[in-house]
Amino acid sequence: MSNFIVRKAAVLGAGVMGAQIAAHLANAEVPVVLFDLPAKEGDRNGIVRKALDGLKKLEPSPLATKDRVAYIDAANYEQHLDQLKDCDLIIEAIAEKMEWKDDLYRKIAPFISPKAIIASNTSGLSINRLSEGLPEALRGQFCGIHFFNPPRYMHLVELIATQTTAPGLLDKLESWLVSRLGKGVVRALDTPNFVANRVGVFSILAVMHHTQQFGLGFDIVDALTGPIIGRPKSATYRTADVVGLDTLAHVIKTMQDTLPNDPWHGFYASPAWLSALIGQGALGQKTRCGIFKKEGKSIKVLDLATKGYRDSAGEIAPDVLVILKNRNPAEKFAQLRACEHPQAQFLWAIFRDIFHYVAFHLADIADNARDIDFAMRWGFGWSQGPFETWQAAGWKTIADAVKADIDAGQAMSTAPLPTWVFTSEGVHSAAGSYSASADALKPRSALPVYQRQIFPERILGEKAVAGSTVWENEGIRLWTLPQVDSEIAIISIKSKNHTLGRDVIIGIQEAIARAEAEYQGVVVWHEAPFAFGANLKEVTEAVNAGQFDLLDGYVAEFQKASMAIKYAKVPVVVAAQGMALGGGCEFVMHAAKRVIALESYIGLVEAGVGLIPAGGGCKEFAIRAWQNAAKTGGNDPFEFIQPVFMTIAMANVSKSGAQAKELGFAQESDKIVFNANELLYVALREARGMAEAGYYPKLSPRNIKVAGRTGIANCEMMLANMKEGGMISAHDYLVAKCAATALCGGDVETGSLVDEQWLLTVERKLFMQLLRNEKTQQRIQHTLETGKPLRN
């Protein structure tokens, strides 16, 4: 690992990108100084303060927790440049105007530490040209660092060296970005728009060209270019609206101005309709009108024929849909080529032209094919990069088909495919990915930071580490990684979405018993989502069959599984990422230690289906309330129950792993990991450390003082106000009262002393009462059918 540490950073420019980059640095415990121009009136830092206020309102939030904004200091270029002297990393993120950047670099140069890294977040300007704005003595410290928007959530960062960037600087920065900020780094060449935007914007231009060529509506094209072909839900035209039509036009113009000799140069222009929308001020989502617009509850789409808006109702033709659902890529592409339907011809055309483009430009824009594929996956949300798609569909067959279309004049350019295309079986293999500039296979980066990724994101042709299975049933696999640590076992849930059905519940108990006998620790880990909670399909089938005794036994087994995690003789470390809901959250809560990905969304959401947590979630919070009251010298646990009660009653879910600590689903000492690919590595190390330190489980608490009837009554007062105000229904009230009863230890005298099993029994009985309720059954059925909660 690099020993590069950023103790303090500066971001120059408090626009959309600059402010959000600052937010993500603050998420990573890096204090930031955010600069912008001095305000002309009032507070000189007014521009930055307005940007900071904006961060608090954005959804999804760029801030992992609300308090992160306090670690961003407001500054302006006239008064505070002296603060740059203490910064290890300075990121410039002002508007894409070369003269403005030159002027800013001249201003800041005298205040930059000789040890600092200076980087521009430009999305496409020449990094070598930008470096000329700095004194020669600082040019070795300069590079490009292109974040994608929004910086917290988008995985890709492109790093670009100049001809004078100091050797080793990008290695240090890449290692820090990967582990500390959780990014996927691609080394880009200093070419216009770098890698992802160069390929991504060309792909958008190809879609725009063929939309008109085949006479398709924008809504139909979005149906064709979304998840059905492995692209994001926002597809093409909705993505353009989200990005901003003016921003898209600017990036297109950069390609037009800087790539005059490119064989596709004639297509580097905004279509007339796009320019017309921009001229009308219809810039997309930010102006609430662009290619799409919302009128009431209906979505309207621009119709080029009428130049007005109509209802958006784009549907894929049935025969084309059949082709797209074919899971054999080679057959799918052959069928698209052969099908005469305009939608099929459109799809073949956009794929053909992107294959043509990336093959022709591979040597110019990227070190190797893997970098292009990862750039498109991480920066544009494609499930496969263009080279992966091509290779999966049959390299030589597709190459011959693309060549035939070029020769027939059907492709967007007549530029020939490079010779290497026809002498190759593909670009990806176990040995590496093809580099056209080096005419060789390039292995993955050997930087030590990547040793922390036991299961990195794979490219086509790469094999995953398998591990050694110790025991498994239908729901659980117990296994080890002998090459990492043969004495720490790993438990993985195998069910779809990692739902917690009977096989999982029984499997957890068996796996932990085996781990206690044979291993020194256990890690619960699998890819996201961590767990979606109970298997509602199993629950509904049992309810419909009237098998409530069976369900009561299921809940009892669920509680046993949670307790097996909590009281295992060896440390159980949960490594969670993505959704950890309901029972999944309860498993997280019961572990000896948690290692949580920053992008984890954890919560007890049972109220949404008319139930309460009964896998020990209410019990755990009742115990913690009593423990917290004792720690603070108080006698009443209700002070600590009140916020938890609202969290459970409103089915609140954390918006980050860090916020899970604030909501009480994780402990302050738990690890938050920014790069989810490092989760397993860190969790194994945590389990090993706890085992080496002589771990033993705590004794089950006794004489737990509960809030009892007074606590329940206090919760009911809050509920009564909410019901009167129309915020909750009568059934919401009942469900919330049951949660309050479980948290307060049951319908007992305030201050009663109970044990852990009493609390488990109370929550299980209340859960079963609700499960017999018709309105709860309606909620469960509705959620199963629609994936959405029912408020009845």
CSV table of N, CA, C and O in Angstrom, one decimal, residues 528-617:
chain,number,residue,atom,x,y,z
A,528,ALA,N,-23.5,-7.9,-2.8
A,528,ALA,CA,-24.7,-7.1,-2.6
A,528,ALA,C,-25.9,-7.7,-3.4
A,528,ALA,O,-25.7,-8.3,-4.4
A,529,PRO,N,-27.1,-7.7,-2.8
A,529,PRO,CA,-27.5,-7.1,-1.5
A,529,PRO,C,-27.1,-8.0,-0.4
A,529,PRO,O,-27.0,-9.2,-0.6
A,530,PHE,N,-26.9,-7.5,0.9
A,530,PHE,CA,-26.6,-8.4,2.0
A,530,PHE,C,-27.7,-9.3,2.3
A,530,PHE,O,-27.6,-10.5,2.3
A,531,ALA,N,-28.9,-8.8,2.5
A,531,ALA,CA,-30.1,-9.6,2.7
A,531,ALA,C,-31.4,-8.8,2.6
A,531,ALA,O,-31.4,-7.7,3.2
A,532,PHE,N,-32.4,-9.3,1.9
A,532,PHE,CA,-33.7,-8.6,1.8
A,532,PHE,C,-34.6,-8.9,2.9
A,532,PHE,O,-35.8,-8.6,2.8
A,533,GLY,N,-34.2,-9.7,3.9
A,533,GLY,CA,-35.1,-10.0,5.0
A,533,GLY,C,-35.8,-11.4,4.7
A,533,GLY,O,-35.4,-12.2,3.9
A,534,ALA,N,-36.9,-11.6,5.4
A,534,ALA,CA,-37.6,-12.9,5.4
A,534,ALA,C,-38.1,-13.2,4.0
A,534,ALA,O,-38.4,-12.3,3.2
A,535,ASN,N,-38.2,-14.5,3.7
A,535,ASN,CA,-38.8,-14.9,2.4
A,535,ASN,C,-40.3,-14.8,2.4
A,535,ASN,O,-41.0,-15.6,3.0
A,536,LEU,N,-40.8,-13.6,1.9
A,536,LEU,CA,-42.2,-13.3,2.0
A,536,LEU,C,-43.1,-14.4,1.3
A,536,LEU,O,-44.2,-14.6,1.6
A,537,LYS,N,-42.5,-14.9,0.2
A,537,LYS,CA,-43.3,-16.0,-0.5
A,537,LYS,C,-43.6,-17.2,0.3
A,537,LYS,O,-44.7,-17.7,0.4
A,538,GLU,N,-42.5,-17.6,1.1
A,538,GLU,CA,-42.7,-18.7,2.0
A,538,GLU,C,-43.7,-18.4,3.1
A,538,GLU,O,-44.6,-19.2,3.4
A,539,VAL,N,-43.6,-17.1,3.6
A,539,VAL,CA,-44.5,-16.7,4.7
A,539,VAL,C,-46.0,-16.7,4.2
A,539,VAL,O,-46.9,-17.2,4.8
A,540,THR,N,-46.2,-16.2,3.0
A,540,THR,CA,-47.6,-16.1,2.4
A,540,THR,C,-48.1,-17.4,2.2
A,540,THR,O,-49.3,-17.7,2.4
A,541,GLU,N,-47.3,-18.4,1.6
A,541,GLU,CA,-47.8,-19.7,1.4
A,541,GLU,C,-48.3,-20.4,2.7
A,541,GLU,O,-49.4,-21.0,2.8
A,542,ALA,N,-47.5,-20.2,3.8
A,542,ALA,CA,-47.9,-20.7,5.1
A,542,ALA,C,-49.1,-20.1,5.6
A,542,ALA,O,-50.0,-20.7,6.2
A,543,VAL,N,-49.2,-18.7,5.5
A,543,VAL,CA,-50.4,-18.0,6.0
A,543,VAL,C,-51.7,-18.5,5.2
A,543,VAL,O,-52.7,-18.8,5.8
A,544,ASN,N,-51.6,-18.6,3.9
A,544,ASN,CA,-52.7,-19.1,3.1
A,544,ASN,C,-53.2,-20.5,3.5
A,544,ASN,O,-54.3,-20.9,3.3
A,545,ALA,N,-52.2,-21.3,3.9
A,545,ALA,CA,-52.5,-22.7,4.4
A,545,ALA,C,-52.9,-22.8,5.8
A,545,ALA,O,-53.2,-23.8,6.3
A,546,GLY,N,-52.9,-21.6,6.5
A,546,GLY,CA,-53.3,-21.5,7.9
A,546,GLY,C,-52.3,-22.2,8.8
A,546,GLY,O,-52.6,-22.6,10.0
A,547,GLN,N,-51.0,-22.2,8.4
A,547,GLN,CA,-50.0,-22.9,9.2
A,547,GLN,C,-49.3,-22.0,10.1
A,547,GLN,O,-48.0,-21.7,10.0
A,548,PHE,N,-50.0,-21.4,11.0
A,548,PHE,CA,-49.4,-20.4,11.9
A,548,PHE,C,-48.5,-21.0,13.0
A,548,PHE,O,-47.5,-20.3,13.4
A,549,ASP,N,-48.8,-22.3,13.4
A,549,ASP,CA,-47.8,-22.9,14.3
A,549,ASP,C,-46.5,-23.1,13.6
A,549,ASP,O,-45.4,-22.9,14.2
A,550,LEU,N,-46.5,-23.5,12.3
A,550,LEU,CA,-45.3,-23.6,11.6
A,550,LEU,C,-44.5,-22.3,11.5
A,550,LEU,O,-43.3,-22.2,11.7
A,551,LEU,N,-45.3,-21.2,11.3
A,551,LEU,CA,-44.7,-19.9,11.2
A,551,LEU,C,-44.1,-19.4,12.5
A,551,LEU,O,-43.0,-18.8,12.6
A,552,ASP,N,-44.8,-19.8,13.6
A,552,ASP,CA,-44.3,-19.4,14.9
A,552,ASP,C,-42.9,-20.2,15.2
A,552,ASP,O,-42.0,-19.6,15.7
A,553,GLY,N,-42.9,-21.4,14.7
A,553,GLY,CA,-41.6,-22.2,14.8
A,553,GLY,C,-40.5,-21.5,14.0
A,553,GLY,O,-39.3,-21.5,14.4
A,554,TYR,N,-40.9,-21.0,12.8
A,554,TYR,CA,-39.9,-20.4,11.9
A,554,TYR,C,-39.3,-19.1,12.6
A,554,TYR,O,-38.1,-18.9,12.5
A,555,VAL,N,-40.2,-18.3,13.2
A,555,VAL,CA,-39.7,-17.1,13.9
A,555,VAL,C,-38.8,-17.5,15.1
A,555,VAL,O,-37.7,-16.9,15.3
A,556,ALA,N,-39.2,-18.6,15.8
A,556,ALA,CA,-38.3,-19.0,16.9
A,556,ALA,C,-36.9,-19.5,16.3
A,556,ALA,O,-35.9,-19.2,17.0
A,557,GLU,N,-36.9,-20.2,15.2
A,557,GLU,CA,-35.6,-20.6,14.6
A,557,GLU,C,-34.8,-19.3,14.1
A,557,GLU,O,-33.6,-19.3,14.2
A,558,PHE,N,-35.6,-18.3,13.6
A,558,PHE,CA,-34.9,-17.1,13.2
A,558,PHE,C,-34.2,-16.5,14.4
A,558,PHE,O,-33.0,-16.0,14.3
A,559,GLN,N,-34.9,-16.4,15.5
A,559,GLN,CA,-34.3,-15.9,16.7
A,559,GLN,C,-33.1,-16.7,17.2
A,559,GLN,O,-32.0,-16.1,17.6
A,560,LYS,N,-33.2,-18.0,17.1
A,560,LYS,CA,-32.0,-18.9,17.4
A,560,LYS,C,-30.8,-18.6,16.5
A,560,LYS,O,-29.7,-18.6,17.0
A,561,ALA,N,-31.1,-18.3,15.2
A,561,ALA,CA,-30.0,-18.0,14.3
A,561,ALA,C,-29.3,-16.7,14.7
A,561,ALA,O,-28.1,-16.6,14.8
A,562,SER,N,-30.1,-15.7,15.1
A,562,SER,CA,-29.6,-14.4,15.5
A,562,SER,C,-28.7,-14.6,16.8
A,562,SER,O,-27.6,-14.0,17.0
A,563,MET,N,-29.2,-15.4,17.7
A,563,MET,CA,-28.5,-15.6,19.0
A,563,MET,C,-27.3,-16.5,18.7
A,563,MET,O,-26.3,-16.3,19.4
A,564,ALA,N,-27.3,-17.4,17.8
A,564,ALA,CA,-26.1,-18.1,17.4
A,564,ALA,C,-25.0,-17.2,16.9
A,564,ALA,O,-23.9,-17.4,17.3
A,565,ILE,N,-25.4,-16.2,16.2
A,565,ILE,CA,-24.4,-15.2,15.7
A,565,ILE,C,-23.9,-14.4,16.9
A,565,ILE,O,-22.7,-14.2,17.0
A,566,LYS,N,-24.8,-14.0,17.8
A,566,LYS,CA,-24.4,-13.1,18.9
A,566,LYS,C,-23.5,-13.9,19.9
A,566,LYS,O,-22.5,-13.3,20.4
A,567,TYR,N,-23.8,-15.1,20.2
A,567,TYR,CA,-23.1,-15.9,21.3
A,567,TYR,C,-22.2,-17.0,20.8
A,567,TYR,O,-21.8,-17.9,21.5
A,568,ALA,N,-21.8,-16.9,19.5
A,568,ALA,CA,-20.8,-17.9,19.0
A,568,ALA,C,-19.6,-17.8,19.8
A,568,ALA,O,-19.1,-16.8,20.3
A,569,LYS,N,-18.9,-19.0,19.9
A,569,LYS,CA,-17.7,-19.1,20.7
A,569,LYS,C,-16.5,-18.5,20.0
A,569,LYS,O,-15.5,-18.2,20.6
A,570,VAL,N,-16.7,-18.3,18.7
A,570,VAL,CA,-15.6,-17.6,17.9
A,570,VAL,C,-16.2,-16.3,17.4
A,570,VAL,O,-17.5,-16.1,17.3
A,571,PRO,N,-15.4,-15.3,17.1
A,571,PRO,CA,-16.0,-14.0,16.6
A,571,PRO,C,-16.7,-14.2,15.3
A,571,PRO,O,-16.1,-14.8,14.3
A,572,VAL,N,-17.9,-13.6,15.2
A,572,VAL,CA,-18.6,-13.6,13.9
A,572,VAL,C,-18.6,-12.1,13.4
A,572,VAL,O,-19.1,-11.2,14.1
A,573,VAL,N,-18.0,-11.9,12.3
A,573,VAL,CA,-17.9,-10.6,11.7
A,573,VAL,C,-18.8,-10.5,10.5
A,573,VAL,O,-18.6,-11.4,9.6
A,574,VAL,N,-19.7,-9.6,10.4
A,574,VAL,CA,-20.6,-9.5,9.2
A,574,VAL,C,-20.0,-8.4,8.3
A,574,VAL,O,-19.6,-7.3,8.7
A,575,ALA,N,-19.8,-8.8,7.0
A,575,ALA,CA,-19.3,-7.8,6.0
A,575,ALA,C,-20.5,-7.5,5.1
A,575,ALA,O,-20.9,-8.4,4.3
A,576,ALA,N,-21.1,-6.4,5.3
A,576,ALA,CA,-22.4,-6.0,4.6
A,576,ALA,C,-22.2,-4.9,3.5
A,576,ALA,O,-21.4,-4.0,3.7
A,577,GLN,N,-22.9,-5.1,2.4
A,577,GLN,CA,-22.9,-4.0,1.4
A,577,GLN,C,-24.3,-4.1,0.8
A,577,GLN,O,-25.0,-5.1,0.7
A,578,GLY,N,-24.7,-2.9,0.2
A,578,GLY,CA,-26.0,-2.8,-0.4
A,578,GLY,C,-27.2,-2.9,0.7
A,578,GLY,O,-27.0,-2.5,1.8
A,579,MET,N,-28.3,-3.5,0.3
A,579,MET,CA,-29.4,-3.6,1.2
A,579,MET,C,-29.2,-4.6,2.3
A,579,MET,O,-28.9,-5.7,2.0
A,580,ALA,N,-29.5,-4.2,3.5
A,580,ALA,CA,-29.5,-5.2,4.6
A,580,ALA,C,-30.8,-4.8,5.4
A,580,ALA,O,-30.8,-4.0,6.2
A,581,LEU,N,-31.9,-5.4,5.0
A,581,LEU,CA,-33.2,-5.0,5.4
A,581,LEU,C,-33.9,-6.1,6.3
A,581,LEU,O,-33.7,-7.3,6.1
A,582,GLY,N,-34.7,-5.7,7.3
A,582,GLY,CA,-35.5,-6.6,8.1
A,582,GLY,C,-34.5,-7.6,8.8
A,582,GLY,O,-33.6,-7.2,9.6
A,583,GLY,N,-34.7,-8.8,8.5
A,583,GLY,CA,-33.9,-9.9,9.2
A,583,GLY,C,-32.4,-9.7,8.8
A,583,GLY,O,-31.6,-10.1,9.6
A,584,GLY,N,-32.2,-9.2,7.6
A,584,GLY,CA,-30.8,-9.0,7.3
A,584,GLY,C,-30.1,-8.0,8.2
A,584,GLY,O,-29.0,-8.1,8.6
A,585,CYS,N,-30.9,-6.9,8.5
A,585,CYS,CA,-30.4,-5.9,9.5
A,585,CYS,C,-30.2,-6.6,10.9
A,585,CYS,O,-29.2,-6.3,11.6
A,586,GLU,N,-31.1,-7.5,11.3
A,586,GLU,CA,-31.0,-8.1,12.6
A,586,GLU,C,-29.7,-9.0,12.6
A,586,GLU,O,-29.1,-9.0,13.7
A,587,PHE,N,-29.4,-9.7,11.6
A,587,PHE,CA,-28.1,-10.4,11.5
A,587,PHE,C,-27.0,-9.5,11.7
A,587,PHE,O,-26.0,-9.8,12.4
A,588,VAL,N,-27.0,-8.3,11.0
A,588,VAL,CA,-25.9,-7.4,11.1
A,588,VAL,C,-25.8,-6.9,12.6
A,588,VAL,O,-24.7,-6.8,13.1
A,589,MET,N,-26.9,-6.6,13.2
A,589,MET,CA,-26.9,-6.1,14.6
A,589,MET,C,-26.3,-7.1,15.6
A,589,MET,O,-25.7,-6.7,16.6
A,590,HIS,N,-26.5,-8.4,15.4
A,590,HIS,CA,-26.1,-9.4,16.3
A,590,HIS,C,-24.7,-9.8,16.2
A,590,HIS,O,-24.2,-10.5,17.1
A,591,ALA,N,-24.0,-9.4,15.2
A,591,ALA,CA,-22.6,-9.8,15.0
A,591,ALA,C,-21.7,-9.2,16.1
A,591,ALA,O,-22.0,-8.2,16.7
A,592,ALA,N,-20.5,-9.9,16.3
A,592,ALA,CA,-19.5,-9.4,17.2
A,592,ALA,C,-18.9,-8.1,16.7
A,592,ALA,O,-18.5,-7.2,17.4
A,593,LYS,N,-18.8,-8.0,15.3
A,593,LYS,CA,-18.2,-6.8,14.7
A,593,LYS,C,-18.9,-6.7,13.3
A,593,LYS,O,-19.2,-7.7,12.7
A,594,ARG,N,-18.9,-5.5,12.8
A,594,ARG,CA,-19.4,-5.2,11.5
A,594,ARG,C,-18.4,-4.5,10.6
A,594,ARG,O,-17.7,-3.6,11.1
A,595,VAL,N,-18.3,-4.9,9.4
A,595,VAL,CA,-17.5,-4.2,8.4
A,595,VAL,C,-18.5,-3.9,7.3
A,595,VAL,O,-19.0,-4.8,6.7
A,596,ILE,N,-18.7,-2.6,7.1
A,596,ILE,CA,-19.9,-2.1,6.3
A,596,ILE,C,-19.4,-1.3,5.2
A,596,ILE,O,-18.6,-0.3,5.4
A,597,ALA,N,-19.8,-1.6,3.9
A,597,ALA,CA,-19.5,-0.7,2.8
A,597,ALA,C,-20.2,0.6,3.0
A,597,ALA,O,-21.3,0.7,3.5
A,598,LEU,N,-19.5,1.7,2.5
A,598,LEU,CA,-20.1,3.0,2.6
A,598,LEU,C,-21.5,3.0,2.0
A,598,LEU,O,-22.5,3.5,2.5
A,599,GLU,N,-21.6,2.4,0.8
A,599,GLU,CA,-22.9,2.3,0.1
A,599,GLU,C,-23.7,1.1,0.6
A,599,GLU,O,-23.9,0.1,-0.1
A,600,SER,N,-24.2,1.2,1.9
A,600,SER,CA,-25.0,0.2,2.5
A,600,SER,C,-26.2,0.8,3.0
A,600,SER,O,-26.2,1.9,3.6
A,601,TYR,N,-27.4,0.2,2.8
A,601,TYR,CA,-28.7,0.8,3.2
A,601,TYR,C,-29.3,-0.2,4.1
A,601,TYR,O,-29.9,-1.2,3.7
A,602,ILE,N,-29.3,0.1,5.4
A,602,ILE,CA,-29.6,-0.8,6.5
A,602,ILE,C,-30.8,-0.4,7.3
A,602,ILE,O,-30.9,0.8,7.6
A,603,GLY,N,-31.8,-1.3,7.5
A,603,GLY,CA,-32.9,-0.8,8.3
A,603,GLY,C,-33.9,-2.0,8.7
A,603,GLY,O,-33.9,-3.0,8.0
A,604,LEU,N,-34.6,-1.7,9.7
A,604,LEU,CA,-35.7,-2.6,10.1
A,604,LEU,C,-37.0,-2.1,9.5
A,604,LEU,O,-37.6,-1.2,9.9
A,605,VAL,N,-37.3,-2.8,8.4
A,605,VAL,CA,-38.4,-2.2,7.5
A,605,VAL,C,-39.7,-3.0,7.6
A,605,VAL,O,-40.6,-2.9,6.8
A,606,GLU,N,-39.8,-3.9,8.7
A,606,GLU,CA,-41.0,-4.7,8.8
A,606,GLU,C,-42.3,-4.0,8.8
A,606,GLU,O,-43.3,-4.5,8.3
A,607,ALA,N,-42.3,-2.8,9.4
A,607,ALA,CA,-43.6,-2.0,9.4
A,607,ALA,C,-44.2,-1.8,8.1
A,607,ALA,O,-45.4,-1.7,7.9
A,608,GLY,N,-43.3,-1.8,7.0
A,608,GLY,CA,-43.9,-1.6,5.6
A,608,GLY,C,-44.8,-2.7,5.2
A,608,GLY,O,-45.6,-2.6,4.3
A,609,VAL,N,-44.6,-3.9,5.8
A,609,VAL,CA,-45.5,-5.1,5.5
A,609,VAL,C,-46.4,-5.4,6.7
A,609,VAL,O,-46.9,-6.5,6.8
A,610,GLY,N,-46.5,-4.4,7.6
A,610,GLY,CA,-47.4,-4.6,8.7
A,610,GLY,C,-46.9,-5.5,9.8
A,610,GLY,O,-47.7,-6.1,10.6
A,611,LEU,N,-45.6,-5.6,10.0
A,611,LEU,CA,-45.1,-6.5,11.0
A,611,LEU,C,-44.1,-5.7,11.8
A,611,LEU,O,-43.8,-4.5,11.6
A,612,ILE,N,-43.5,-6.3,12.8
A,612,ILE,CA,-42.4,-5.7,13.6
A,612,ILE,C,-41.2,-6.6,13.5
A,612,ILE,O,-41.3,-7.8,13.2
A,613,PRO,N,-40.0,-6.1,13.8
A,613,PRO,CA,-38.8,-6.9,13.9
A,613,PRO,C,-39.0,-8.0,14.9
A,613,PRO,O,-39.4,-7.7,16.0
A,614,ALA,N,-38.7,-9.3,14.5
A,614,ALA,CA,-38.9,-10.4,15.5
A,614,ALA,C,-37.7,-11.3,15.5
A,614,ALA,O,-37.8,-12.4,16.0
A,615,GLY,N,-36.6,-10.9,14.8
A,615,GLY,CA,-35.4,-11.8,14.8
A,615,GLY,C,-34.4,-11.3,15.8
A,615,GLY,O,-33.2,-11.6,15.7
A,616,GLY,N,-34.9,-10.6,16.8
A,616,GLY,CA,-34.1,-10.0,17.9
A,616,GLY,C,-33.8,-8.6,17.8
A,616,GLY,O,-33.1,-8.0,18.6
A,617,GLY,N,-34.4,-7.9,16.8
A,617,GLY,CA,-34.1,-6.5,16.5
A,617,GLY,C,-34.6,-5.6,17.7
A,617,GLY,O,-33.9,-4.7,18.2
